[in-house]
């Protein structure tokens, strides 16, 4: 299976490197309405129909390694406790006391034997059950079995933790089936979180995410930081159902963006040694897998034109490059590369809001941007979207699965 996938990626890279013209069998991409980035009504549709009904990255198992460890997920107006129970299972609960709705936890992370409300000291065990109520005699209608913490649908995938606010969501591994196939041969379960970086930006979340759905900008924006390590002409895209995609780009030599002389761990298969494999994961995550380490990036809307990008830097549990200052150097390199992109976004958003342009033009190597926009409409429901903001559905026949 891995050999067949490597052969396929090599063939795609060769084909793309030799391409001289626009592919004859691929349609021209219709313009994307600027209103999707600047109209409050469209943002409200996303908040109502998209985010509450999809799997959202909430952390990594290494961040809560022992029973009683927890971390907070605080995005999209939600506060969710992600914790490890006595038996080692990972669960998620709304961070809301069932008495009078006080937040139970205020620290970003920690370890506890029980969750105790800071308002009236109601307490809950690690399974979310209500176990302590001061002056319980004063509550005539209290049924503690019915007043446990409200569960949030939570599943893990090779160490990655996801939550879904929709109780009827499809299984996580079914939702990300195509992504899991592309990660075969890369032992994600052996990785740990080295650092988490958050950056707030004055732009629509899609304006920031779009930047990571194409490699067209790399030779310009990242001419010194990324471009020297990649054969950009070989960049090729596979689109997957559900809005997901896979990017593959041949590497130049054995170096990585983190350095030319680093030892490469033995775990990852040849695919990941010879190519950079990047995976946009709908709705808002992106990873560019590197054998030395990589970042799990997510974009979270704070408002129509405000976004928080979180960057979770992953490394190996037993890192062959572990040494004085190595992780710190990785973090600084990631920040430097991110800054090359991020400083563009506020001006880009102002241009979108100026009213001077009404649509965006996309090329063949930007088709993953259009695929994402199509999927957003499918999640919202085209019938709910004003005609002038709809995306024409044309790319389904060109998916790889």
XYZ file of C-alpha atoms in Angstrom:
401
model
C 0.000 0.000 0.000
C 2.765 2.462 0.979
C 4.845 1.585 -2.081
C 1.832 2.104 -4.359
C 1.138 5.480 -2.766
C 4.777 6.553 -3.093
C 4.762 5.538 -6.758
C 1.552 7.485 -7.346
C 2.945 10.606 -5.654
C 6.150 10.368 -7.674
C 4.167 10.065 -10.898
C 1.999 13.052 -9.958
C 5.113 15.086 -9.138
C 6.731 14.220 -12.469
C 3.551 15.000 -14.373
C 3.157 18.359 -12.662
C 6.822 19.266 -13.152
C 6.486 18.689 -16.882
C 3.128 20.428 -17.347
C 3.351 23.377 -19.744
C -0.322 24.353 -20.120
C -3.597 24.463 -18.208
C -4.977 20.878 -18.045
C -7.430 20.403 -20.908
C -9.867 18.269 -18.917
C -10.056 20.616 -15.905
C -12.604 23.470 -15.793
C -11.783 27.114 -15.282
C -12.583 28.052 -11.686
C -15.423 30.580 -11.334
C -14.635 33.806 -9.437
C -15.125 33.680 -5.655
C -17.403 36.456 -4.294
C -15.582 38.837 -1.965
C -18.765 39.092 0.100
C -17.983 35.690 1.602
C -15.118 37.388 3.461
C -16.760 40.664 4.435
C -20.526 40.253 4.844
C -21.759 39.722 8.398
C -24.762 37.716 7.195
C -22.504 35.119 5.572
C -20.346 34.932 8.690
C -23.507 34.337 10.734
C -24.470 31.465 8.405
C -21.068 29.863 9.004
C -21.443 30.199 12.758
C -24.911 28.645 12.672
C -24.489 25.825 10.164
C -20.779 25.026 9.845
C -18.928 25.116 13.136
C -21.448 23.338 15.404
C -21.628 20.333 13.045
C -18.052 19.358 12.287
C -15.057 17.774 13.982
C -12.747 20.349 15.587
C -9.160 19.840 16.723
C -9.023 20.231 20.510
C -5.518 19.089 21.434
C -3.143 16.163 21.661
C -3.145 13.242 24.076
C 0.371 14.132 25.267
C -1.027 17.362 26.728
C -3.128 15.373 29.217
C -0.837 12.382 29.898
C -2.250 11.151 33.233
C -5.651 10.642 34.887
C -6.911 13.973 36.183
C -5.004 16.032 33.615
C -7.154 18.459 31.671
C -6.969 21.334 29.208
C -9.497 23.899 28.062
C -10.787 24.306 24.531
C -11.996 27.892 24.241
C -12.992 28.789 20.710
C -16.160 29.712 18.828
C -17.766 31.051 22.006
C -17.487 27.637 23.658
C -15.581 26.576 26.772
C -14.960 22.824 26.901
C -12.965 20.768 29.405
C -10.928 18.010 27.728
C -9.718 15.601 30.407
C -8.323 12.139 31.034
C -10.361 9.903 33.325
C -9.272 7.355 35.913
C -9.195 4.584 33.315
C -7.147 6.640 30.871
C -10.050 7.493 28.571
C -10.283 11.015 27.158
C -13.597 12.844 27.542
C -14.942 16.339 26.979
C -17.507 18.343 28.962
C -18.993 21.799 28.710
C -17.164 23.948 31.256
C -20.424 24.840 32.986
C -21.534 23.992 36.525
C -25.014 22.447 36.534
C -26.065 24.611 39.488
C -26.071 28.198 38.195
C -23.832 27.933 35.119
C -20.570 29.204 36.572
C -17.399 28.177 34.745
C -15.822 25.263 36.610
C -12.267 25.665 35.332
C -10.449 28.930 34.686
C -6.871 27.710 34.143
C -5.842 26.734 30.604
C -4.632 23.357 31.870
C -3.948 21.479 35.059
C -4.447 18.291 37.051
C -7.138 17.508 39.605
C -8.931 14.657 41.343
C -12.289 16.373 40.941
C -13.713 19.494 39.352
C -14.958 21.933 42.002
C -17.058 24.960 41.104
C -15.404 28.163 42.404
C -18.834 29.728 43.020
C -20.681 27.340 45.382
C -18.305 24.338 45.571
C -20.427 21.831 43.693
C -18.006 19.058 42.735
C -17.786 16.529 39.905
C -15.669 13.420 39.409
C -13.450 12.834 36.373
C -16.343 11.084 34.623
C -18.426 14.261 34.957
C -20.719 12.885 37.644
C -22.035 15.249 40.315
C -20.627 13.970 43.621
C -20.791 16.880 46.057
C -23.394 19.557 46.855
C -22.939 21.736 49.957
C -26.171 21.996 51.967
C -27.774 19.359 49.761
C -30.782 19.354 52.123
C -31.836 22.705 50.631
C -32.476 21.245 47.152
C -35.826 19.443 47.201
C -35.799 18.490 43.494
C -32.116 17.672 43.080
C -31.320 14.421 41.260
C -27.524 14.215 41.204
C -27.587 11.517 38.543
C -29.305 13.988 36.203
C -27.056 16.932 37.057
C -23.678 15.703 35.864
C -21.576 17.773 33.499
C -22.917 18.028 29.959
C -20.913 15.780 27.662
C -19.380 16.940 24.378
C -18.815 14.353 21.661
C -15.072 13.575 21.824
C -12.893 11.089 19.931
C -9.175 10.619 19.327
C -7.304 9.761 16.150
C -3.719 8.573 16.547
C -3.185 10.853 19.524
C -5.075 13.827 18.103
C -8.154 14.874 20.108
C -11.265 16.185 18.364
C -14.617 17.384 19.619
C -17.932 17.811 17.832
C -20.774 19.893 19.236
C -23.248 17.789 17.243
C -24.236 14.641 19.116
C -25.169 12.968 15.819
C -21.783 13.472 14.178
C -20.277 10.683 12.048
C -17.392 8.716 13.614
C -14.141 10.669 13.583
C -12.168 8.086 11.611
C -14.913 7.939 9.002
C -14.875 11.728 8.700
C -11.085 11.817 8.242
C -10.731 8.500 6.382
C -8.856 10.039 3.454
C -6.481 11.887 5.780
C -5.722 8.728 7.741
C -4.753 6.933 4.529
C -2.317 9.699 3.661
C -0.714 9.478 7.123
C 0.044 5.752 6.871
C 3.746 5.308 7.489
C 4.027 8.338 9.770
C 3.862 7.312 13.478
C 1.859 10.241 14.836
C 1.167 8.320 18.025
C 4.867 8.653 18.963
C 4.740 12.449 18.946
C 4.307 14.976 21.743
C 3.473 18.670 21.916
C 6.571 20.861 22.208
C 4.840 24.248 22.176
C 1.549 25.980 21.376
C 1.605 29.403 19.735
C -1.445 31.643 19.269
C -1.607 34.665 16.976
C -4.586 37.013 16.650
C -5.095 38.568 13.222
C -7.393 41.271 11.866
C -8.874 39.306 8.983
C -11.623 36.863 8.128
C -10.683 33.285 9.038
C -10.889 32.183 5.392
C -8.543 34.957 4.248
C -5.883 33.523 6.569
C -6.622 29.865 5.827
C -6.557 30.468 2.047
C -2.854 31.215 2.320
C -2.196 27.634 3.420
C -4.307 26.041 0.700
C -1.827 26.813 -2.057
C 1.935 26.835 -2.639
C 1.790 29.531 -5.314
C 3.043 32.169 -2.868
C 6.023 30.225 -1.509
C 8.624 31.370 -4.053
C 7.665 34.986 -3.320
C 6.863 35.147 0.400
C 9.107 32.315 1.604
C 11.933 32.694 -0.923
C 14.622 32.138 1.719
C 12.836 30.122 4.421
C 10.895 27.383 2.574
C 11.506 27.624 -1.176
C 15.143 26.384 -1.052
C 13.968 23.055 0.380
C 11.159 22.327 -2.107
C 10.853 21.670 -5.834
C 7.861 23.960 -6.274
C 7.199 22.830 -9.854
C 6.385 19.351 -8.515
C 3.600 20.604 -6.208
C 0.510 18.465 -6.805
C -2.941 18.285 -5.226
C -5.439 15.528 -4.518
C -8.936 16.601 -3.493
C -10.933 14.367 -1.140
C -14.611 14.237 -0.319
C -15.632 16.270 2.706
C -13.509 19.281 1.752
C -10.178 17.651 2.637
C -7.097 17.540 0.405
C -3.510 16.331 0.150
C -0.542 18.311 -1.178
C 2.738 16.635 -2.152
C 5.950 18.436 -3.103
C 9.338 16.895 -3.855
C 12.093 17.901 -1.467
C 15.429 19.298 -2.586
C 18.012 17.166 -0.791
C 17.735 15.815 2.743
C 17.327 19.062 4.685
C 14.201 20.494 6.276
C 13.042 23.989 7.147
C 14.495 23.354 10.613
C 18.038 22.819 9.297
C 20.234 20.935 6.837
C 22.218 18.766 9.229
C 19.521 17.320 11.478
C 19.210 13.584 12.033
C 16.075 12.160 10.436
C 14.139 9.758 12.732
C 13.722 6.217 11.432
C 9.966 6.006 12.044
C 8.516 7.871 9.025
C 8.393 5.979 5.722
C 10.190 7.014 2.529
C 7.235 9.072 1.307
C 7.805 11.586 4.098
C 11.576 11.626 3.589
C 11.428 12.468 -0.107
C 8.300 14.660 -0.201
C 6.621 17.248 1.974
C 3.090 15.960 2.526
C 0.574 18.592 3.611
C -3.025 17.902 4.596
C -5.762 20.543 4.687
C -8.410 19.062 6.990
C -11.858 20.607 6.773
C -12.998 22.883 8.264
C -9.973 24.726 9.650
C -6.830 22.647 10.172
C -3.637 22.180 8.178
C -0.509 20.109 8.734
C 2.686 19.953 6.662
C 4.255 16.706 7.837
C 8.028 16.764 8.373
C 10.051 13.862 9.846
C 11.856 16.273 12.187
C 8.639 17.812 13.526
C 5.673 19.791 12.302
C 2.928 22.194 13.261
C -0.777 21.520 13.550
C -2.336 24.809 12.478
C -5.944 25.840 13.022
C -7.828 29.073 12.324
C -10.640 30.147 14.631
C -13.075 32.985 13.892
C -13.420 35.552 16.670
C -15.511 37.899 14.549
C -16.210 38.512 10.890
C -12.800 40.156 10.473
C -10.869 38.785 13.451
C -9.176 35.388 13.638
C -6.962 33.452 16.031
C -4.427 31.069 14.521
C -3.171 28.330 16.835
C 0.039 26.510 15.971
C 0.767 23.300 17.892
C 4.397 22.324 17.335
C 4.809 18.548 17.380
C 8.057 16.645 18.039
C 9.082 13.095 18.844
C 8.763 11.575 22.293
C 12.322 10.246 21.940
C 13.815 12.967 19.763
C 17.100 12.113 18.038
C 17.788 15.850 17.772
C 17.101 16.570 21.417
C 19.756 18.916 22.695
C 20.326 22.324 24.267
C 18.094 24.877 22.621
C 16.778 22.599 19.838
C 13.084 22.971 20.658
C 13.473 26.687 21.265
C 15.149 27.034 17.867
C 12.260 25.159 16.227
C 9.747 27.497 17.843
C 11.650 30.582 16.688
C 11.884 29.237 13.130
C 8.142 28.547 13.076
C 7.401 32.063 14.340
C 9.678 33.605 11.726
C 8.025 31.719 8.859
C 4.526 32.457 10.167
C 5.333 36.163 10.383
C 6.229 36.165 6.685
C 2.570 35.327 6.009
C 0.684 36.924 8.873
C 1.783 40.516 8.313
C -0.031 40.456 4.949
C -3.478 39.566 6.261
C -4.716 42.844 7.834
C -3.991 44.779 4.631
C -5.580 42.007 2.589
C -8.739 42.232 4.703
C -8.861 46.006 4.320
C -8.633 45.556 0.549
C -11.504 43.072 0.626
C -13.612 45.476 2.699
C -12.844 48.494 0.510
C -15.566 47.670 -2.009
C -13.106 48.147 -4.871
C -13.209 44.484 -5.929
C -16.150 42.095 -5.981
C -14.514 38.744 -6.737
C -11.269 36.755 -6.504
C -9.670 34.880 -9.402
C -8.138 31.447 -8.739
C -5.685 29.407 -10.811
C -5.289 25.654 -11.204
C -2.811 25.396 -8.321
C -5.323 27.212 -6.109
C -8.146 24.749 -6.682
C -8.058 23.552 -3.061
C -9.268 27.036 -2.072
C -12.266 26.613 -4.329
C -12.879 23.076 -3.016
C -13.030 24.450 0.542
C -15.499 27.115 -0.511
C -17.669 24.472 -2.181
C -17.684 22.421 1.014
C -18.646 25.431 3.128
C -21.715 25.881 0.922
C -22.585 22.199 1.171
C -22.451 22.436 4.983
C -24.508 25.623 5.157
C -26.927 24.483 2.453
C -26.995 26.445 -0.833
C -30.681 27.246 -0.263
C -29.665 29.237 2.837
C -27.095 31.354 0.978
C -27.960 34.517 -0.983
C -27.543 33.956 -4.716
C -24.723 36.499 -5.085
C -22.602 34.654 -2.499
C -23.055 31.070 -3.677
C -20.230 28.946 -5.043
C -20.847 26.901 -8.180
C -20.376 23.200 -7.415
C -17.977 21.876 -10.085
C -15.086 19.956 -8.490
C -16.735 16.763 -7.163
C -15.848 14.817 -10.373
C -12.174 15.598 -9.731
C -11.819 14.063 -6.261
C -9.328 11.261 -5.671
C -11.632 9.149 -3.509
